[in-house]
Coordinates of C-alpha atoms in Angstrom, one line a residue:
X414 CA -15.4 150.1 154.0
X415 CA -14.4 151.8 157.1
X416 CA -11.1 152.4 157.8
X417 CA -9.6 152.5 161.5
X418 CA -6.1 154.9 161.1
X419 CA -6.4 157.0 164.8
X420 CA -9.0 158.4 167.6
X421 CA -12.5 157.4 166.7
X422 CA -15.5 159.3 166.5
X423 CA -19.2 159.4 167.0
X424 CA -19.5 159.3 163.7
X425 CA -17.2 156.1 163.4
X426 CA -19.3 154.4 165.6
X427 CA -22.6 155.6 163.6
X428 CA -20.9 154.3 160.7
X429 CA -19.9 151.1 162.0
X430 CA -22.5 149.8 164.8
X431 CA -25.4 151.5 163.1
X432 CA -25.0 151.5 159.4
X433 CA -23.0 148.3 159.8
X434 CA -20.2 149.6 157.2
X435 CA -17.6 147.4 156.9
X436 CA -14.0 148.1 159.1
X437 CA -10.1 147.5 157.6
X438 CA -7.3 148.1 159.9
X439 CA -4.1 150.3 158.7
X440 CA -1.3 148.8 158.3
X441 CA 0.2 151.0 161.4
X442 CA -1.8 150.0 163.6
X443 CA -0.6 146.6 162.8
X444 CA 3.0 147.4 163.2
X445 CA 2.2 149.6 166.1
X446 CA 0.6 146.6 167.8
X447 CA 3.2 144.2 167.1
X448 CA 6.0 146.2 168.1
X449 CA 4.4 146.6 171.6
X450 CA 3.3 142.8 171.8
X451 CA 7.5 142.1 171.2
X452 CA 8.7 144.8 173.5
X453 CA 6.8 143.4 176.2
X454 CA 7.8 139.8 175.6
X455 CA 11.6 141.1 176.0
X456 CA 11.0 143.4 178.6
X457 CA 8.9 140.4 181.1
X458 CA 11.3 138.3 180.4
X459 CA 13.5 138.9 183.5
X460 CA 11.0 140.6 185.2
X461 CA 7.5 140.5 187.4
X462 CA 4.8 142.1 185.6
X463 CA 1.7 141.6 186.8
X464 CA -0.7 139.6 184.7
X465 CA 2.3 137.8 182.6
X466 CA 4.2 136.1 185.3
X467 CA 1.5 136.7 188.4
X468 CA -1.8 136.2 189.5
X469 CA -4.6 138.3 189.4
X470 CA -5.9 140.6 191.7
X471 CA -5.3 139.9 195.4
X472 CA -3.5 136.7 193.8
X473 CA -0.7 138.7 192.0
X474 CA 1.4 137.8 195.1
X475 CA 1.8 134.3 193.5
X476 CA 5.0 133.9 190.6
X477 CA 3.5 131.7 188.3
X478 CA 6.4 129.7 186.4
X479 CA 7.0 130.3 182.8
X480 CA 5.7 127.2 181.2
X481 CA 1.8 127.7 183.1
X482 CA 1.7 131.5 181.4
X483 CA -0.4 130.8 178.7
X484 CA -2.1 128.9 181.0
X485 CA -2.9 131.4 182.9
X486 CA -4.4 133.3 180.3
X487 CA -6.5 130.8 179.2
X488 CA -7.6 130.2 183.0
X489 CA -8.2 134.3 183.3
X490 CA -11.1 134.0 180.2
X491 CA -12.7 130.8 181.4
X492 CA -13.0 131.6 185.4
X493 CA -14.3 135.0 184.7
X494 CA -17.2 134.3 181.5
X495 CA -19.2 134.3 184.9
X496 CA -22.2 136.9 183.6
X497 CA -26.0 136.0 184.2
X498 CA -29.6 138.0 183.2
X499 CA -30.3 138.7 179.9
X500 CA -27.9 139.0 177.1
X501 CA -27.0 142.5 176.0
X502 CA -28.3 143.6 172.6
X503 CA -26.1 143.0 169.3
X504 CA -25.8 146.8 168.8
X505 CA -24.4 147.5 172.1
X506 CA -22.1 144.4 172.1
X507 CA -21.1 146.0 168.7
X508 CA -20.0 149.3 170.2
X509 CA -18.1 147.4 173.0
X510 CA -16.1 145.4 170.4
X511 CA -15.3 148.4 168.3
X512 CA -14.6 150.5 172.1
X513 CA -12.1 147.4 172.7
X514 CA -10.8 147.0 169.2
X515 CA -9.6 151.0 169.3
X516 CA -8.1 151.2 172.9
X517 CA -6.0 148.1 171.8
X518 CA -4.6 149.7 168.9
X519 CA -3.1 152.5 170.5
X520 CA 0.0 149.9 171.5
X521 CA 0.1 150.3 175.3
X522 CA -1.6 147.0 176.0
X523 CA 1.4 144.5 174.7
X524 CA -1.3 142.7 173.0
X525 CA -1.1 139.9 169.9
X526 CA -2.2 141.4 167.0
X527 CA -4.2 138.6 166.1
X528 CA -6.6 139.9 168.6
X529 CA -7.5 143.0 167.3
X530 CA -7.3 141.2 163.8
X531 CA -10.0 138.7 164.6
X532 CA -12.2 141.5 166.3
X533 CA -12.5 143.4 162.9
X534 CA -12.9 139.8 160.9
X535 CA -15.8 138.8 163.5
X536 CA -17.6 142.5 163.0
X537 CA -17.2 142.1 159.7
X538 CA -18.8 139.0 159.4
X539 CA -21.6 139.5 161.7
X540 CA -20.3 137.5 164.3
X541 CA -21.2 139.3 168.2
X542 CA -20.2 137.5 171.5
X543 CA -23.0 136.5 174.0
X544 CA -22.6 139.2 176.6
X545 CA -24.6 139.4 179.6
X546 CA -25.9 142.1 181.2
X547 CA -25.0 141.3 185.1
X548 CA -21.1 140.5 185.9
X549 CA -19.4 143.9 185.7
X550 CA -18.7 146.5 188.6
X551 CA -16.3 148.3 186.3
X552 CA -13.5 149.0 188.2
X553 CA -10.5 146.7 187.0
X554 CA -13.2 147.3 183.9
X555 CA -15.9 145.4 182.5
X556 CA -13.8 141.8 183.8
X557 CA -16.3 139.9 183.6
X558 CA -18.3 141.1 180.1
X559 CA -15.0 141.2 178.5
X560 CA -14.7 137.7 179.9
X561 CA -17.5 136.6 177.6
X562 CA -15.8 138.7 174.3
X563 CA -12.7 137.1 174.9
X564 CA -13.8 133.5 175.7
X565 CA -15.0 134.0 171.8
X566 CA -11.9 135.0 170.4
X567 CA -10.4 132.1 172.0
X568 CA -13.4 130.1 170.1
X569 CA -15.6 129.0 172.8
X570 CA -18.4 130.2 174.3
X571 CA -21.7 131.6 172.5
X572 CA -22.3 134.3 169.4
X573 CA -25.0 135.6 167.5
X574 CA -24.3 134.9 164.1
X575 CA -26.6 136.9 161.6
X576 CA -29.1 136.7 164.7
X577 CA -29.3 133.7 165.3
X578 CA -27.6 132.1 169.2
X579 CA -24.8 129.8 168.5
X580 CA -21.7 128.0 169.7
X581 CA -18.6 129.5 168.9
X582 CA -16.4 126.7 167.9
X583 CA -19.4 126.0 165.6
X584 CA -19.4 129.3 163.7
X585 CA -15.7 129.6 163.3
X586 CA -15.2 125.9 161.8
X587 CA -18.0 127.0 159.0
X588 CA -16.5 130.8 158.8
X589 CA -12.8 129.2 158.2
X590 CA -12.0 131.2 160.9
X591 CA -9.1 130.9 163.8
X592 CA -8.8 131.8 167.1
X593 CA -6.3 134.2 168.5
X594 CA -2.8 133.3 169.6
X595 CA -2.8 133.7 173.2
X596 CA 0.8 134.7 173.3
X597 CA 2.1 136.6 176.3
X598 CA -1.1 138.5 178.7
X599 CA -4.2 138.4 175.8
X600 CA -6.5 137.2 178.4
X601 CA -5.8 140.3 181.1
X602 CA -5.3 142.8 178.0
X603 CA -9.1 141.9 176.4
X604 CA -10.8 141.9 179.9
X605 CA -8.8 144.7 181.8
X606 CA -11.1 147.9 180.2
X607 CA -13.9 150.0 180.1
X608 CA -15.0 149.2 176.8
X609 CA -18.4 147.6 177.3
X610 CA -19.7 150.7 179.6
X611 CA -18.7 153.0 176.7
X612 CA -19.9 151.3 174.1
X613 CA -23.4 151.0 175.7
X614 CA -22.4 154.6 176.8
X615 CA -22.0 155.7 173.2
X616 CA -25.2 154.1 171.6
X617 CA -26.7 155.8 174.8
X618 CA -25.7 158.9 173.2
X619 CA -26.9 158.0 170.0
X620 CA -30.6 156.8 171.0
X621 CA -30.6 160.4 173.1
X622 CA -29.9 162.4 170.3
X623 CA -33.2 161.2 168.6
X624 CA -35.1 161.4 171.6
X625 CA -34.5 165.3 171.6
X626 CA -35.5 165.6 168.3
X627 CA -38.7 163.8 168.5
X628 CA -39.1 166.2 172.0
X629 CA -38.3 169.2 170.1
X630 CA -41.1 168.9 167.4
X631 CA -43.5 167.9 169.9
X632 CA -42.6 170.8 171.8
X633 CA -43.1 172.7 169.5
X634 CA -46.3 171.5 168.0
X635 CA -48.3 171.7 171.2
X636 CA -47.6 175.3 171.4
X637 CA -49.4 176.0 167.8
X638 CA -51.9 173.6 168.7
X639 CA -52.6 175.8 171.9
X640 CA -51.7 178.7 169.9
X641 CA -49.0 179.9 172.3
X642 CA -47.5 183.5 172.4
X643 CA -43.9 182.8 170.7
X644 CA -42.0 185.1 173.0
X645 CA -40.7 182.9 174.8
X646 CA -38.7 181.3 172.0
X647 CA -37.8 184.7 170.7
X648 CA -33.6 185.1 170.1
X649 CA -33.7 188.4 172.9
X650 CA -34.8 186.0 175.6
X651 CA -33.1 183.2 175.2
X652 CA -30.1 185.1 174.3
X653 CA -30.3 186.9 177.4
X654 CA -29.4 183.6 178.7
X655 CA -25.7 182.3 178.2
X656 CA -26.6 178.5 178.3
X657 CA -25.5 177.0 174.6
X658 CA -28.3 174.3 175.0
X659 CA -31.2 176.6 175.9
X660 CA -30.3 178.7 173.3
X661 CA -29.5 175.7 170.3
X662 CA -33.5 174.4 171.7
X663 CA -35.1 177.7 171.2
X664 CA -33.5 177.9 167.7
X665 CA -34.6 174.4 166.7
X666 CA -38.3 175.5 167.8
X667 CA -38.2 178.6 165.6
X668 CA -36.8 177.0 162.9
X669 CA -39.5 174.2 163.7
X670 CA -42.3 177.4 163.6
X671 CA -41.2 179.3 161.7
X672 CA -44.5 178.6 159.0
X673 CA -46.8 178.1 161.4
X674 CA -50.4 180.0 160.9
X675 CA -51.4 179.5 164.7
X676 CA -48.7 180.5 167.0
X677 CA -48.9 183.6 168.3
X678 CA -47.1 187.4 168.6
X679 CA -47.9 189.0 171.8
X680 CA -47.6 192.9 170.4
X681 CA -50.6 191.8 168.4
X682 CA -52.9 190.8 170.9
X683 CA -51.8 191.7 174.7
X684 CA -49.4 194.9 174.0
X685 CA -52.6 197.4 173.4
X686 CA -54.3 199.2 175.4
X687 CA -57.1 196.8 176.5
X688 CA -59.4 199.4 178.4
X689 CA -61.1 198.7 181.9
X690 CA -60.7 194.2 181.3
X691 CA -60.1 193.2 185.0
X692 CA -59.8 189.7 184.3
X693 CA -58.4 188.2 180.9
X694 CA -59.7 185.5 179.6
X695 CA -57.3 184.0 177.6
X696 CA -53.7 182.8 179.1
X697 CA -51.6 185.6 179.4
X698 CA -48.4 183.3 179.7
X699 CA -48.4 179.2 179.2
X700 CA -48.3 176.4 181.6
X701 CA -44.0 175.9 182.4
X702 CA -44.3 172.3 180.0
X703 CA -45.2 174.8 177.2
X704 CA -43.1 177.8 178.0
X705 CA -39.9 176.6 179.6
X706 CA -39.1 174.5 177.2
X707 CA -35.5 175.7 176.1
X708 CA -35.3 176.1 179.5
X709 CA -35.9 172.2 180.3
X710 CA -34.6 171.0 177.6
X711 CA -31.1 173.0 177.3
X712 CA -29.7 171.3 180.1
X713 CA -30.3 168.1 178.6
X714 CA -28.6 168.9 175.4
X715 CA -25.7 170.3 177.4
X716 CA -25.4 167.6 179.2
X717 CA -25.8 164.7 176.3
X718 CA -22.5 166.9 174.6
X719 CA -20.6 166.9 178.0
X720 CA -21.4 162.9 178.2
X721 CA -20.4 162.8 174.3
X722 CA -16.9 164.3 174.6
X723 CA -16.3 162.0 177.7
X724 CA -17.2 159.0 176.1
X725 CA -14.7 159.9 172.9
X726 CA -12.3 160.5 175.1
X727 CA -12.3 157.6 177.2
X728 CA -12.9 155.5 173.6
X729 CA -9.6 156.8 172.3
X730 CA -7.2 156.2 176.1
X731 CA -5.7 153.2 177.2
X732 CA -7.8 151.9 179.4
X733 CA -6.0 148.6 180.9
X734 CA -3.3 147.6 183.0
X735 CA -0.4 147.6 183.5
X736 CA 0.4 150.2 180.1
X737 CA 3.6 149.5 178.0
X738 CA 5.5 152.7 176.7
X739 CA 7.5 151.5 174.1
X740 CA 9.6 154.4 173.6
X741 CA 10.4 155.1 177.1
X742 CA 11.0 151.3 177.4
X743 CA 9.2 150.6 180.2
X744 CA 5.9 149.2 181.7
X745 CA 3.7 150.9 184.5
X746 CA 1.3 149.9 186.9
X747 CA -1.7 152.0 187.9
X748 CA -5.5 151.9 187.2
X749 CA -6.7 153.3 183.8
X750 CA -9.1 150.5 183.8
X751 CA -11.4 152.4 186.6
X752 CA -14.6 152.8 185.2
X753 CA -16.0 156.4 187.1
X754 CA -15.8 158.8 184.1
X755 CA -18.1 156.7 182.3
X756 CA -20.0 155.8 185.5
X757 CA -20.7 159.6 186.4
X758 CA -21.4 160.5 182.6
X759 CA -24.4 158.0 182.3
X760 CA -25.7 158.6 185.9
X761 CA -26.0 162.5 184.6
X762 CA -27.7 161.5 181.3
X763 CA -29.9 159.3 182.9
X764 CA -31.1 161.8 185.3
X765 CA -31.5 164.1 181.6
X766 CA -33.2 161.6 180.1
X767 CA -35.5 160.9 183.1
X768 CA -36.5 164.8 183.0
X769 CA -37.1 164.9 179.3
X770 CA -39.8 161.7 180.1
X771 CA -40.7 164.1 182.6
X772 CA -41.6 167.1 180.4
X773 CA -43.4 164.7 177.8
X774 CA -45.6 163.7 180.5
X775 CA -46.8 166.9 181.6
X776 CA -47.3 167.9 178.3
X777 CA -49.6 164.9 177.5
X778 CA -51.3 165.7 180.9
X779 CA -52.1 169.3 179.6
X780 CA -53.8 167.9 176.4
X781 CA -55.3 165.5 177.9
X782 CA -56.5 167.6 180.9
X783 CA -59.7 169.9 179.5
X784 CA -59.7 171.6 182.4
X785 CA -56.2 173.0 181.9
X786 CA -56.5 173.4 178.1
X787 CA -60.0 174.5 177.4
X788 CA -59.7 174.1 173.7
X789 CA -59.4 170.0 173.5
X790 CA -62.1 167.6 175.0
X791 CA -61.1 165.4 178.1
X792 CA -58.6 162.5 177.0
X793 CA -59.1 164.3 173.4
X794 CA -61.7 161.7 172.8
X795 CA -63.1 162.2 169.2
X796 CA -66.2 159.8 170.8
X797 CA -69.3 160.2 172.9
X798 CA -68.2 161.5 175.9
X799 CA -68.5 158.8 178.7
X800 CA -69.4 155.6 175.9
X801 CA -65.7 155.5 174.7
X802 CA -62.2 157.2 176.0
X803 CA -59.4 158.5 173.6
X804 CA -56.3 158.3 175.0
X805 CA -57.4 158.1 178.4
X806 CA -56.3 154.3 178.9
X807 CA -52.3 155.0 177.4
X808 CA -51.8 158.0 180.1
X809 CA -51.2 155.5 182.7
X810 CA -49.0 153.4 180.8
X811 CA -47.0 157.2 180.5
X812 CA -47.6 157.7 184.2
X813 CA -46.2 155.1 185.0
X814 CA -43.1 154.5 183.1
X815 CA -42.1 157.7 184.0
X816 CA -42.6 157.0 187.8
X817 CA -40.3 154.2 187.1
X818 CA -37.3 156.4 185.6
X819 CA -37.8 158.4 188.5
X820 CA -36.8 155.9 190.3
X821 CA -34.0 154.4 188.0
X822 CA -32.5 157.9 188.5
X823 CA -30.8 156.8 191.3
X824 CA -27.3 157.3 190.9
X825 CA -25.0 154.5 190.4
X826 CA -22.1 156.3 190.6
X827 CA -22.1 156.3 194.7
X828 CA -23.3 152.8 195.0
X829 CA -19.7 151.4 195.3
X830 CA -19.2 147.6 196.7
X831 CA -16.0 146.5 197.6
X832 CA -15.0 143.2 196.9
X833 CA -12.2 140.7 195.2
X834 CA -11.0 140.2 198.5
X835 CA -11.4 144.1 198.9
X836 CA -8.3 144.7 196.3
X837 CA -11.5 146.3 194.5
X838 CA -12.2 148.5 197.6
X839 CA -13.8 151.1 195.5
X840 CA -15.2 150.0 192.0
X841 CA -17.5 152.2 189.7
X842 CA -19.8 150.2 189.1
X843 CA -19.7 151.7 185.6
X844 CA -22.0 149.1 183.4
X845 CA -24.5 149.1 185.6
X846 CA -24.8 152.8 185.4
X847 CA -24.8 152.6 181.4
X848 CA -27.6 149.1 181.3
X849 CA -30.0 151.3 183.8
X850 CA -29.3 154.7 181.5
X851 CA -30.2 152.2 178.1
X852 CA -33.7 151.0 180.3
X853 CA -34.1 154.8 181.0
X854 CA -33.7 155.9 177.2
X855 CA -36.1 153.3 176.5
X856 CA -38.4 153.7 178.5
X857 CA -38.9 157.6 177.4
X858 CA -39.4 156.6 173.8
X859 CA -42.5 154.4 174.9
X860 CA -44.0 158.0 177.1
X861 CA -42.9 160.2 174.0
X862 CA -44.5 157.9 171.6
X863 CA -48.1 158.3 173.6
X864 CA -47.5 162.1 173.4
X865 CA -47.0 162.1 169.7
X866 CA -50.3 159.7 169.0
X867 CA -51.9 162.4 171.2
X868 CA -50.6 165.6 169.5
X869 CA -52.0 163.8 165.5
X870 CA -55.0 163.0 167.5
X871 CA -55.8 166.8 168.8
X872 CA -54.6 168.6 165.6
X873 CA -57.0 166.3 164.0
X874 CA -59.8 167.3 166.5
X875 CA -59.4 170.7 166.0
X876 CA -58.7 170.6 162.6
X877 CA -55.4 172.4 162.1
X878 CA -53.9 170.0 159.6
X879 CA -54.0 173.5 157.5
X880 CA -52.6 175.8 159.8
X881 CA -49.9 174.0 161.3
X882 CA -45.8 174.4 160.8
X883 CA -44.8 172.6 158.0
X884 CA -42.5 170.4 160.3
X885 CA -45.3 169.5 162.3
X886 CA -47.6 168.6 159.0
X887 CA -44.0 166.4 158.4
X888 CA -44.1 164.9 162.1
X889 CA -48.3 164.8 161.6
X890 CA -47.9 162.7 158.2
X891 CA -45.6 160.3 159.8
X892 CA -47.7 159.2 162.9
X893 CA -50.7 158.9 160.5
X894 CA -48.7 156.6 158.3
X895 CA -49.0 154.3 161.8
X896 CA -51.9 155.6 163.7
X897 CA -55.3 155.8 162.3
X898 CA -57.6 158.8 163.4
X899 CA -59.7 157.0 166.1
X900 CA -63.2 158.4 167.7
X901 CA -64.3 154.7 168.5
X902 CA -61.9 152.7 170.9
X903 CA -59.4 150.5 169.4
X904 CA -56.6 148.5 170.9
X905 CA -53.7 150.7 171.2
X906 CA -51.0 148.5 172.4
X907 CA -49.8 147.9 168.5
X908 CA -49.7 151.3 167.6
X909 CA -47.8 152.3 170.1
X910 CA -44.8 150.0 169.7
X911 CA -45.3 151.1 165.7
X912 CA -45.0 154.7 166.6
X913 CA -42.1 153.7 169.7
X914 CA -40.1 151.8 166.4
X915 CA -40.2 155.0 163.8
X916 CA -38.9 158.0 166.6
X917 CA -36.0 154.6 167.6
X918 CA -35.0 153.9 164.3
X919 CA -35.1 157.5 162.5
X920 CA -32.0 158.8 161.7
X921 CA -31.2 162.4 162.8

């Protein structure tokens, strides 16, 4: 059991969205939640707060009388469970609910507390809102996604229930369970947020995290399969440079070689007097995929810990309007539901992501290239030459998917509509950002995955099983388990989403 007392933290959402522990609620939060749900009720009473006793949006100019509140709740959920495309994934959905559930524990939103009650119940039990993906510009938040979470707490609309698409009211009658109390402003206070950008934002984080360690050990074992000179992952060098992220890659990549039989000191080989040579024949320094690695790949970390604090921080802030203060008795009006901190933190891990793909596909290029390698035959084909191809077919697919997160690179950020009758004259288009960053992430596992087939396949063509790092033996072993060795041409399509599933779905 998982128990939510305060901030959150990657970890809590490891715990809960991936390993699909169990969550309780303290008892504080409770009262916290309650206490805020009845100062507001006092406080809006004899006054105009927006959202209670007013329209929405450019319509806030309307009163709307006390009896049609509720009402107008209830009108708030339905008018806006306006999404289309495809539905988001459970685990996403998951983070969003557990993004929403935190933000309205913190007692600033005036909420019921059967809202954040039934949140927990439906995690619990499995039970995950159809969200779509199109709907949100994320700048009075996700509106319209949170649309769809709330129009299930209220018990109508879709779920997935163990899986499986169902109705809502369908679910609950055979679950025994109720909806919320729409009491004072639950509709505006569940949709008012940015909690389904950062909880795609955050599993973002997640998936990236295992995409650099997968890109790490590849790294790493295409420099003893070319039996690179290890300088350039030597502590002076990369110490020389003040970068945490290059410096945390380079250590990761010694402490991947550190075992190896094949890579390479340079004091052994080029620092000796080598007599009258005019031209040597082996590399004197690698190709930038091979070398630069800490280099490449440092930014990327940095930036996936910069993206990792925002996200946190935004997870544990009030994101929604208008915010009730409690102890200073009073209620403000302002915009914490703008979405651009998330919206600029998955633009910038996207555009990471895109150049790690980037970096897998040059080094798959220089394997496959026996031109540039001069060790490995062309495509590494472990056939006849010209009857069948090796991994000749699969670069494209790489090619290709890369030249599409090239293009998905685009930032989001900037691309700002207005609309709502331009109250939302600036928006951040926020989920969009995050849904294009999740296609991006996805799409560099399918180019890694062709890189690691191809690594197994040319450390079995040169026969290095032997020699090489006891990581990559490790990383070797596990591709096998998938992939078989291969000299005639087989259909690789299979192996490829086998090998794409195992770097996903391998905890770090």
């Amino acid at each position: 059991m998982h128990h939510i007392e305060g901030e959150l933290t990657l970890k809590d959402f490891y715990q809960v969205v991936i390993k699909e522990s169990p969550i309780s609620i303290d008892e504080k939060i409770i009262e916290k939640v309650t206490e805020s749900f009845h100062f507001l009720k006092d406080f809006s009473e004899n006054k105009v707060i927006y959202g209670v006793n007013t329209g929405f949006g450019p319509m806030a100019q309307y009163k709307v009388p006390h009896a049609e509140r509720i009402q107008l709740q209830y009108n708030l959920i339905r008018s806006h469970s306006s999404g289309s495309g495809n539905p988001i994934p459970i685990t996403y959905v998951k983070a969003a609910m557990l993004a929403r559930l935190n933000t309205l524990s913190l007692g600033h939103s005036g909420i019921h507390p059967s809202a954040i009650e039934l949140m927990a119940t439906l995690l619990n039990k499995d039970i995950i809102p159809l969200v779509f993906e199109h709907g949100g510009v994320g700048a009075s938040g996700d509106l319209v996604q949170l649309a769809h979470m709330a129009l299930v707490l209220i018990g109508e609309g879709e779920v997935f229930h163990k899986g499986v698409r169902r109705p809502t009211a369908e679910v609950f009658k055979e679950e025994g369970i109720a909806p919320i109390e729409v009491a004072l402003r639950e509709g505006l206070a569940l949709m008012n947020g940015t909690s389904v950008m950062t909880g795609i934002g955050i599993v973002n984080t997640m998936y990236t995290r295992r995409l650099l360690h997968w890109m790490v050990a590849s790294s790493s074992a295409i420099n003893e399969i070319v039996q690179a000179y290890d300088d350039h992952l030597s502590e002076p060098l990369n110490q020389s440079k003040k970068h945490m992220g290059q410096r945390d890659i380079a250590e990761r990549m010694r402490a991947h070689l550190t075992d190896s039989q094949l890579t390479r000191k340079r004091e052994h080989h080029l620092y000796k007097n080598e007599g009258e040579v005019e031209v040597f024949e082996e590399k004197v320094q690698e190709y930038y995929s091979l070398r630069c690695v800490p280099q490449v790949l440092g930014p990327v970390l940095d930036t996936l810990r910069t993206v990792e604090r925002i996200l946190i921080e935004e997870v544990n802030s009030a994101n929604d309007n208008p915010i009730v203060d409690v102890h200073k008795k009073q209620v403000y009006h302002g915009g914490n539901f703008h979405g651009d901190y998330v919206s600029i933190e998955m633009d910038k891990l996207k555009i990471a992501v895109t150049k790690l793909s980037m970096l897998s596909e040059r080094q798959l290029n220089y394997l496959l290239n026996s031109k540039l390698n001069d060790i490995l035959p062309p495509f590494v084909n472990l056939g006849t030459l010209g009857l069948n191809f090796g991994m000749q077919g699969v670069q494209f697919t790489a090619t290709s998917t890369t030249a599409e997160n090239q293009m998905l690179s685009n930032p989001m950020y900037i691309h700002s509509i207005p609309n709502n009758n331009d109250n939302q004259d600036i928006v951040s288009m926020g989920t969009n950002a995050a849904l294009t960053t999740k296609k991006v992430i996805d799409n560099a596992f399918e180019v890694l995955s062709i890189e690691l087939i191809t690594v197994v396949q040319a450390i079995e063509c040169l026969e290095l099983q032997s020699k090489v790092s006891s990581k990559t033996k490790a990383l070797y072993d596990d591709i096998r388990a998938l992939v078989p060795v291969f000299s005639e041409d087989i259909v690789m399509y299979p192996y490829l989403k086998k090998v794409k599933r195992l770097i996903q779905d391998t905890e770090i």
